[in-house]
Amino acid sequence: MGRQELGVITIDQAMTSVVLGIGTAVPEKILTNIELESMVDTTEEWILSRTGIEERRIAACAQATSDLALSASKAALEQGGISADQLDLILVATVTPDMIFPSTACILQRALGAVNAGAFDLSAGCTGFVYALTVAEQFLASGKCRYVLIAAAETLSRITNYEDRNTCILFGDGAGAVVLGRGSKPYGIISAYLGADGNGESLLYVPAGGSRLPASPQTVADNLHYIHMQGNEVFKFAVSVIPECIDRVLNQSGMAMEDVDHFVFHQANRRILQTAVKRLGISWEKVIVNLERYGNVSAASIPLALGEAVEDGRIKEGDLIMMVAFGAGLTMGAVLMRWGGAGND
Ligand code: UT7
């Protein structure tokens, strides 16, 4: 059915993009709510009741985003039985690259020895993993690539102001990676939606360090190299776009809300997830949650939650998974995927 030759790879319309392996990595150091009480004017009770977060991980001084990405990627490659030199493309989704350039993806490419892979970073805030999945799917579906590695990795502690109680209680460090390859229906990515609203630029941003406002002693003195966020506005955005993203993806796929076995939302705040669950009329049991242990890890949050749920057996071969994210940009997006299908290439 519907075959055509593109490069060296034959495209078959019955083929899909499946996850062959998944890996996660988090730093060892834990920052608790009690420790935060001694850093800013807050309480353990406030943080827990307003966010659901109990602790988050903080990267060691020598640990950069690419180091976390490397650990997660090695685990994903091992699980998928794919060697680094088989990779055609590496995407790193991050808002905390090792440096402005070169890309963290190139640093990861060298560290893995992925000598045959192209590599680039993708910046879509907390929606980075969902964006990267959608981009990877295009490369696989077109036949340009056979194996694509996505690493979503963050060291948000490096851009967090630990004197700002509005933000420092939320963020943590970590990484998740997936290796994608070609599989067959019914497994793999079924439908996806990506959206953006650039009007929300200043609701969540790091003002200095780019070409608009280059880093200087003054920008550092003014704390402009840190995350600035209007949390309650981002909260409202999140709860309004989650149902919209899900509707779009379900409509494209012809599937219904009841068909979904697991919802993996961006792990920003338990109250955002609770509000979404209520609006969608779904069961809390279907929602994968790990924000109590890691806080908000931006692009890494979905693959980290997904990886843990696969590891502990909650997500099984054949399960239908809805991933939904929202974040800086502002951006939003969702991917519907049926888990499994590795080995069917
Ligand atoms: O990853 C995607 C991007 N980020 C998000 O999705 C974050 C979304 N937003 C949120 O999670 C929530 O808005 C926050 C957790 C950030 C804040 O919760 P909120 O219920 O929206 O609080 P608020 O910002 O409206 O502030 C309420 C009060 C304020 O005091 P006043 O002005 O009412 O006296 C804040 O100063 O809570 C105060 N406050 C705190 N109090 C104790 C803010 N942070 C803290 C704190 N401890 N850490």
Coordinates of C-alpha atoms and ligand atoms in Angstrom, one line a residue:
M1 CA 0.0 0.0 0.0
G2 CA 1.2 3.5 -0.9
R3 CA 4.9 2.8 -1.4
Q4 CA 7.4 5.2 -2.8
E5 CA 11.2 5.3 -2.9
L6 CA 12.9 8.2 -1.0
G7 CA 16.7 8.1 -0.7
V8 CA 17.6 4.6 0.4
I9 CA 14.6 3.9 2.6
T10 CA 11.2 2.7 1.4
I11 CA 8.3 4.5 2.8
D12 CA 5.3 2.4 3.6
Q13 CA 2.1 4.2 4.7
A14 CA 1.4 1.3 7.1
M15 CA 4.7 2.2 8.9
T16 CA 4.7 4.3 12.0
S17 CA 7.3 5.9 14.3
V18 CA 7.7 3.9 17.5
V19 CA 9.8 4.2 20.7
L20 CA 12.5 1.5 20.6
G21 CA 14.1 2.5 23.9
I22 CA 13.6 5.0 26.7
G23 CA 16.0 6.2 29.5
T24 CA 16.1 8.7 32.3
A25 CA 18.7 10.4 34.4
V26 CA 18.5 12.7 37.5
P27 CA 21.2 14.2 39.6
E28 CA 21.8 12.7 43.1
K29 CA 21.4 15.9 45.1
I30 CA 17.9 16.4 46.5
L31 CA 16.6 19.9 47.5
T32 CA 13.7 19.6 49.9
N33 CA 10.9 22.0 50.8
I34 CA 12.3 22.2 54.4
E35 CA 15.7 23.4 52.9
L36 CA 13.9 26.0 50.9
E37 CA 12.3 27.3 54.1
S38 CA 15.7 28.5 55.1
M39 CA 16.5 30.0 51.7
V40 CA 13.4 32.2 51.0
D41 CA 10.2 33.4 52.8
T42 CA 8.1 30.2 52.3
T43 CA 6.8 27.2 54.1
E44 CA 6.8 23.5 53.4
E45 CA 3.0 23.6 53.7
W46 CA 2.7 26.4 51.2
I47 CA 4.8 24.7 48.6
L48 CA 3.1 21.3 49.0
S49 CA -0.5 22.7 49.0
R50 CA 0.1 25.1 46.1
T51 CA 2.2 22.9 43.9
G52 CA 2.3 19.3 45.1
I53 CA 6.1 19.3 45.0
E54 CA 8.0 17.7 47.9
E55 CA 11.5 17.7 46.5
R56 CA 13.5 18.3 43.4
R57 CA 17.0 17.3 42.0
I58 CA 19.9 19.7 41.6
A59 CA 22.8 19.1 39.3
A60 CA 26.3 18.9 40.7
C61 CA 28.7 21.9 39.9
A62 CA 30.5 19.9 37.2
Q63 CA 27.3 18.4 35.7
A64 CA 26.0 20.1 32.6
T65 CA 22.8 19.5 30.6
S66 CA 24.7 17.3 28.1
D67 CA 25.9 15.1 30.9
L68 CA 22.4 14.3 32.0
A69 CA 21.4 13.9 28.4
L70 CA 24.2 11.5 27.9
S71 CA 23.2 9.2 30.8
A72 CA 19.6 9.1 29.7
S73 CA 20.5 8.6 26.0
K74 CA 22.9 5.7 26.8
A75 CA 20.1 4.0 28.7
A76 CA 17.6 4.5 25.8
L77 CA 20.1 3.2 23.2
E78 CA 20.8 0.1 25.3
Q79 CA 17.1 -0.6 25.9
G80 CA 16.4 -0.2 22.2
G81 CA 19.4 -2.3 21.1
I82 CA 20.6 0.5 18.9
S83 CA 24.3 1.5 18.7
A84 CA 25.2 5.2 18.6
D85 CA 26.6 4.9 15.0
Q86 CA 23.2 3.7 13.8
L87 CA 21.7 7.1 14.7
D88 CA 20.8 9.4 11.8
L89 CA 19.7 12.4 13.9
I90 CA 20.0 13.7 17.4
L91 CA 17.6 16.3 18.8
V92 CA 18.1 17.9 22.2
A93 CA 15.1 19.6 23.6
T94 CA 16.3 22.1 26.2
V95 CA 16.1 25.7 27.5
T96 CA 19.3 25.2 29.4
P97 CA 21.9 24.3 26.8
D98 CA 25.5 23.8 27.9
M99 CA 26.4 27.1 26.1
I100 CA 24.8 29.4 23.5
F101 CA 26.6 27.5 20.8
P102 CA 27.5 25.0 19.7
S103 CA 24.3 23.1 20.3
T104 CA 24.1 20.6 23.2
A105 CA 23.0 18.1 20.5
C106 CA 26.5 18.3 18.9
I107 CA 28.1 17.9 22.3
L108 CA 26.0 14.8 22.9
Q109 CA 26.8 13.5 19.4
R110 CA 30.5 13.6 20.2
A111 CA 30.0 12.1 23.7
L112 CA 28.0 9.2 22.3
G113 CA 30.3 8.7 19.2
A114 CA 27.2 9.0 17.0
V115 CA 29.4 9.6 14.0
N116 CA 26.6 9.3 11.4
A117 CA 24.1 11.6 13.0
G118 CA 23.1 15.1 12.3
A119 CA 22.4 17.1 15.5
F120 CA 20.5 20.1 16.6
D121 CA 18.8 21.7 19.6
L122 CA 15.1 22.5 19.8
S123 CA 13.8 25.3 22.0
A124 CA 10.1 25.1 22.9
G125 CA 10.2 25.5 26.6
C126 CA 8.4 22.9 28.6
T127 CA 6.8 21.7 25.3
G128 CA 10.2 20.7 24.0
F129 CA 9.7 17.0 24.1
V130 CA 6.4 17.0 22.4
Y131 CA 7.8 19.3 19.7
A132 CA 10.8 17.0 19.3
L133 CA 8.7 13.9 19.0
T134 CA 6.7 15.6 16.2
V135 CA 9.8 16.7 14.4
A136 CA 11.4 13.3 14.7
E137 CA 8.3 11.7 13.4
Q138 CA 8.5 13.8 10.2
F139 CA 12.1 12.6 9.5
L140 CA 11.1 9.0 10.1
A141 CA 7.9 9.2 8.1
S142 CA 9.7 10.8 5.1
G143 CA 12.3 8.1 5.1
K144 CA 15.2 10.6 5.7
C145 CA 16.1 8.8 8.9
R146 CA 15.8 5.3 10.2
Y147 CA 16.8 6.0 13.9
V148 CA 16.4 9.3 15.7
L149 CA 17.5 10.0 19.3
I150 CA 15.6 12.6 21.3
A151 CA 17.2 13.8 24.6
A152 CA 15.1 16.3 26.6
A153 CA 17.4 17.5 29.3
E154 CA 17.5 20.5 31.7
T155 CA 19.6 22.0 34.4
L156 CA 17.1 24.7 35.4
S157 CA 18.9 25.2 38.7
R158 CA 21.5 27.1 36.7
I159 CA 19.0 29.8 35.7
T160 CA 16.9 29.8 38.9
N161 CA 17.2 32.7 41.4
Y162 CA 17.3 31.0 44.8
E163 CA 16.2 34.4 46.3
D164 CA 12.9 34.5 44.3
R165 CA 10.2 32.5 46.2
N166 CA 7.9 32.7 43.2
T167 CA 10.2 30.5 41.1
C168 CA 12.8 28.7 43.1
I169 CA 10.4 26.3 44.7
L170 CA 9.3 24.9 41.4
F171 CA 12.2 23.9 39.2
G172 CA 14.6 20.9 39.2
D173 CA 17.1 19.2 37.0
G174 CA 16.9 15.9 35.0
A175 CA 16.7 14.2 31.6
G176 CA 14.7 11.7 29.6
A177 CA 15.6 10.2 26.2
V178 CA 14.0 8.1 23.6
V179 CA 15.2 6.3 20.5
L180 CA 12.7 6.3 17.7
G181 CA 12.6 4.0 14.8
R182 CA 10.1 2.6 12.3
G183 CA 7.4 0.2 13.4
S184 CA 3.9 -0.9 12.2
K185 CA 0.4 0.0 13.1
P186 CA -1.3 0.0 15.5
Y187 CA 1.9 1.0 17.5
G188 CA 3.6 4.3 17.5
I189 CA 2.7 8.0 17.0
I190 CA -0.9 8.3 15.8
S191 CA -1.4 12.1 15.8
A192 CA 0.2 15.3 17.0
Y193 CA -0.6 19.0 17.5
L194 CA 1.9 21.8 18.0
G195 CA 0.8 25.4 18.9
A196 CA 2.3 28.6 20.0
D197 CA 1.3 32.1 21.2
G198 CA 4.2 34.4 21.1
N199 CA 2.2 37.2 22.8
G200 CA 3.0 35.4 26.0
E201 CA 6.8 35.9 25.6
S202 CA 7.3 37.9 28.8
L203 CA 5.1 35.6 31.0
L204 CA 8.0 33.1 31.3
Y205 CA 11.5 34.1 30.1
V206 CA 15.1 34.8 30.8
P207 CA 15.5 38.4 29.9
A208 CA 19.3 38.7 29.5
G209 CA 22.1 36.7 27.9
G210 CA 20.9 36.8 24.3
S211 CA 21.2 39.4 21.5
R212 CA 18.4 41.6 22.8
L213 CA 20.1 42.2 26.1
P214 CA 23.6 40.7 26.1
A215 CA 25.1 39.6 29.5
S216 CA 26.8 42.4 31.3
P217 CA 27.7 43.2 35.0
Q218 CA 24.5 45.2 35.1
T219 CA 22.2 42.4 33.8
V220 CA 23.8 40.1 36.4
A221 CA 23.4 42.7 39.2
D222 CA 19.7 43.0 38.1
N223 CA 19.2 39.2 38.2
L224 CA 18.1 39.3 34.5
H225 CA 20.0 36.1 33.7
Y226 CA 17.4 34.1 35.8
I227 CA 13.9 32.8 35.1
H228 CA 11.2 35.4 35.4
M229 CA 7.7 34.1 35.5
Q230 CA 4.1 35.4 36.1
G231 CA 3.0 32.0 37.5
N232 CA -0.7 32.7 37.8
E233 CA -0.9 33.8 34.2
V234 CA 1.0 30.7 33.0
F235 CA -1.4 28.6 35.2
K236 CA -4.4 30.0 33.5
F237 CA -2.9 29.4 30.0
A238 CA -2.1 25.8 31.0
V239 CA -5.5 24.9 32.1
S240 CA -7.2 26.5 29.1
V241 CA -4.9 24.9 26.4
I242 CA -4.7 21.3 27.8
P243 CA -8.3 20.4 26.7
E244 CA -7.8 22.2 23.4
C245 CA -4.6 20.3 22.6
I246 CA -6.3 17.0 23.5
D247 CA -9.4 17.7 21.4
R248 CA -7.3 18.5 18.3
V249 CA -5.2 15.3 18.6
L250 CA -8.3 13.1 19.3
N251 CA -10.2 14.6 16.3
Q252 CA -7.3 13.9 14.0
S253 CA -7.0 10.3 15.2
G254 CA -10.7 9.5 15.3
M255 CA -10.2 8.2 18.8
A256 CA -12.2 9.2 22.0
M257 CA -11.1 10.4 25.4
E258 CA -12.2 7.0 26.9
D259 CA -9.8 5.2 24.6
V260 CA -6.8 6.8 26.3
D261 CA -5.2 4.6 28.9
H262 CA -2.7 7.1 30.3
F263 CA -2.3 10.9 30.3
V264 CA 1.2 12.2 30.7
F265 CA 1.0 15.9 31.2
H266 CA 3.9 18.3 31.7
Q267 CA 4.6 18.1 35.4
A268 CA 4.4 21.8 36.4
N269 CA 1.9 21.8 39.3
R270 CA -0.5 19.2 40.8
R271 CA -3.3 21.8 40.8
I272 CA -2.9 22.3 37.1
L273 CA -3.3 18.5 36.6
Q274 CA -6.3 18.4 39.0
T275 CA -8.0 21.2 37.2
A276 CA -7.4 19.6 33.8
V277 CA -8.7 16.2 35.1
K278 CA -11.9 17.8 36.3
R279 CA -12.5 19.8 33.0
L280 CA -11.8 16.7 30.9
G281 CA -13.9 14.4 33.1
I282 CA -11.2 11.7 33.2
S283 CA -10.1 9.5 36.1
W284 CA -7.1 10.6 38.2
E285 CA -5.9 7.0 38.0
K286 CA -5.1 7.5 34.4
V287 CA -2.7 10.4 35.1
I288 CA 1.0 9.7 35.4
V289 CA 2.4 12.0 38.1
N290 CA 5.9 12.3 39.5
L291 CA 6.2 16.0 40.1
E292 CA 6.3 15.5 43.9
R293 CA 9.8 14.0 43.5
Y294 CA 11.3 16.2 40.7
G295 CA 9.3 19.4 40.5
N296 CA 9.1 21.1 37.1
V297 CA 11.9 19.8 34.9
S298 CA 10.7 21.7 31.8
A299 CA 11.3 19.7 28.6
A300 CA 12.5 16.7 30.5
S301 CA 9.3 16.3 32.6
I302 CA 7.3 14.1 30.2
P303 CA 10.0 11.6 29.2
L304 CA 11.0 11.4 32.9
A305 CA 7.4 10.5 33.9
L306 CA 7.0 8.3 30.9
G307 CA 10.2 6.4 31.5
E308 CA 9.4 5.8 35.2
A309 CA 5.9 4.5 34.3
V310 CA 7.3 2.1 31.7
E311 CA 10.0 0.9 34.1
D312 CA 7.5 0.2 36.9
G313 CA 5.0 -1.5 34.6
R314 CA 2.2 1.0 34.7
I315 CA 2.6 1.6 31.0
K316 CA 2.4 -1.6 29.0
E317 CA 2.7 -2.7 25.3
G318 CA -0.5 -1.6 23.5
D319 CA -1.5 1.1 25.9
L320 CA -2.7 4.4 24.4
I321 CA -0.9 7.4 25.8
M322 CA -1.8 11.1 25.5
M323 CA 1.1 13.4 26.2
V324 CA 0.3 17.1 26.6
A325 CA 2.6 20.0 27.3
F326 CA 2.6 23.8 27.7
G327 CA 5.4 26.3 28.5
A328 CA 7.6 29.2 27.6
G329 CA 6.9 30.8 24.2
L330 CA 4.2 30.4 25.0
T331 CA 4.0 26.9 23.4
M332 CA 1.6 24.0 23.7
G333 CA 1.2 20.6 22.1
A334 CA 0.1 17.0 22.3
V335 CA 1.1 13.7 20.9
L336 CA -1.1 10.5 20.9
M337 CA 0.9 7.3 20.8
R338 CA 0.3 3.6 21.2
W339 CA 3.1 2.2 23.3
G340 CA 5.2 -0.7 22.0
G341 CA 5.9 -2.0 18.6
A342 CA 9.7 -2.3 19.0
G343 CA 11.1 -5.2 16.9
N344 CA 8.3 -5.0 14.3
D345 CA 10.5 -3.1 11.8
Ligands
UT7_1 O1 6.5 24.8 33.2 C1 5.5 25.7 32.6 C2 5.6 26.9 33.3 N1 5.3 27.1 34.6 C3 4.1 26.8 35.2 O2 3.3 26.0 34.7 C4 3.8 27.4 36.5 C5 2.3 27.7 36.6 N2 2.0 28.4 37.8 C6 2.0 27.9 39.1 O3 2.4 26.7 39.3 C7 1.5 28.7 40.2 O4 1.0 29.9 39.7 C8 2.6 29.1 41.3 C9 2.9 27.8 42.1 C10 3.9 29.6 40.6 C11 2.1 30.1 42.3 O5 0.9 29.7 42.8 P1 -0.4 30.7 42.8 O6 -1.5 30.0 43.6 O7 -0.7 31.1 41.4 O8 0.1 31.9 43.6 P2 0.3 33.5 43.2 O9 1.4 33.6 42.2 O10 -1.1 34.0 42.7 O11 0.6 34.1 44.6 C12 -0.3 34.1 45.7 C13 0.5 34.6 46.9 C14 1.2 35.9 46.7 O12 1.1 36.6 47.8 P3 0.1 37.9 47.9 O13 0.6 38.8 46.8 O14 -1.2 37.3 47.7 O15 0.4 38.4 49.3 C15 2.6 35.4 46.5 O16 3.6 36.4 46.8 O17 1.4 33.6 47.3 C16 2.7 34.2 47.4 N3 3.8 33.3 47.1 C17 4.3 32.5 48.1 N4 4.1 32.4 49.4 C18 4.8 31.5 50.1 C19 4.4 33.1 46.0 N5 5.3 32.1 46.1 C20 5.3 31.8 47.4 C21 6.1 30.9 48.2 N6 5.8 30.8 49.5 N7 7.0 30.1 47.6

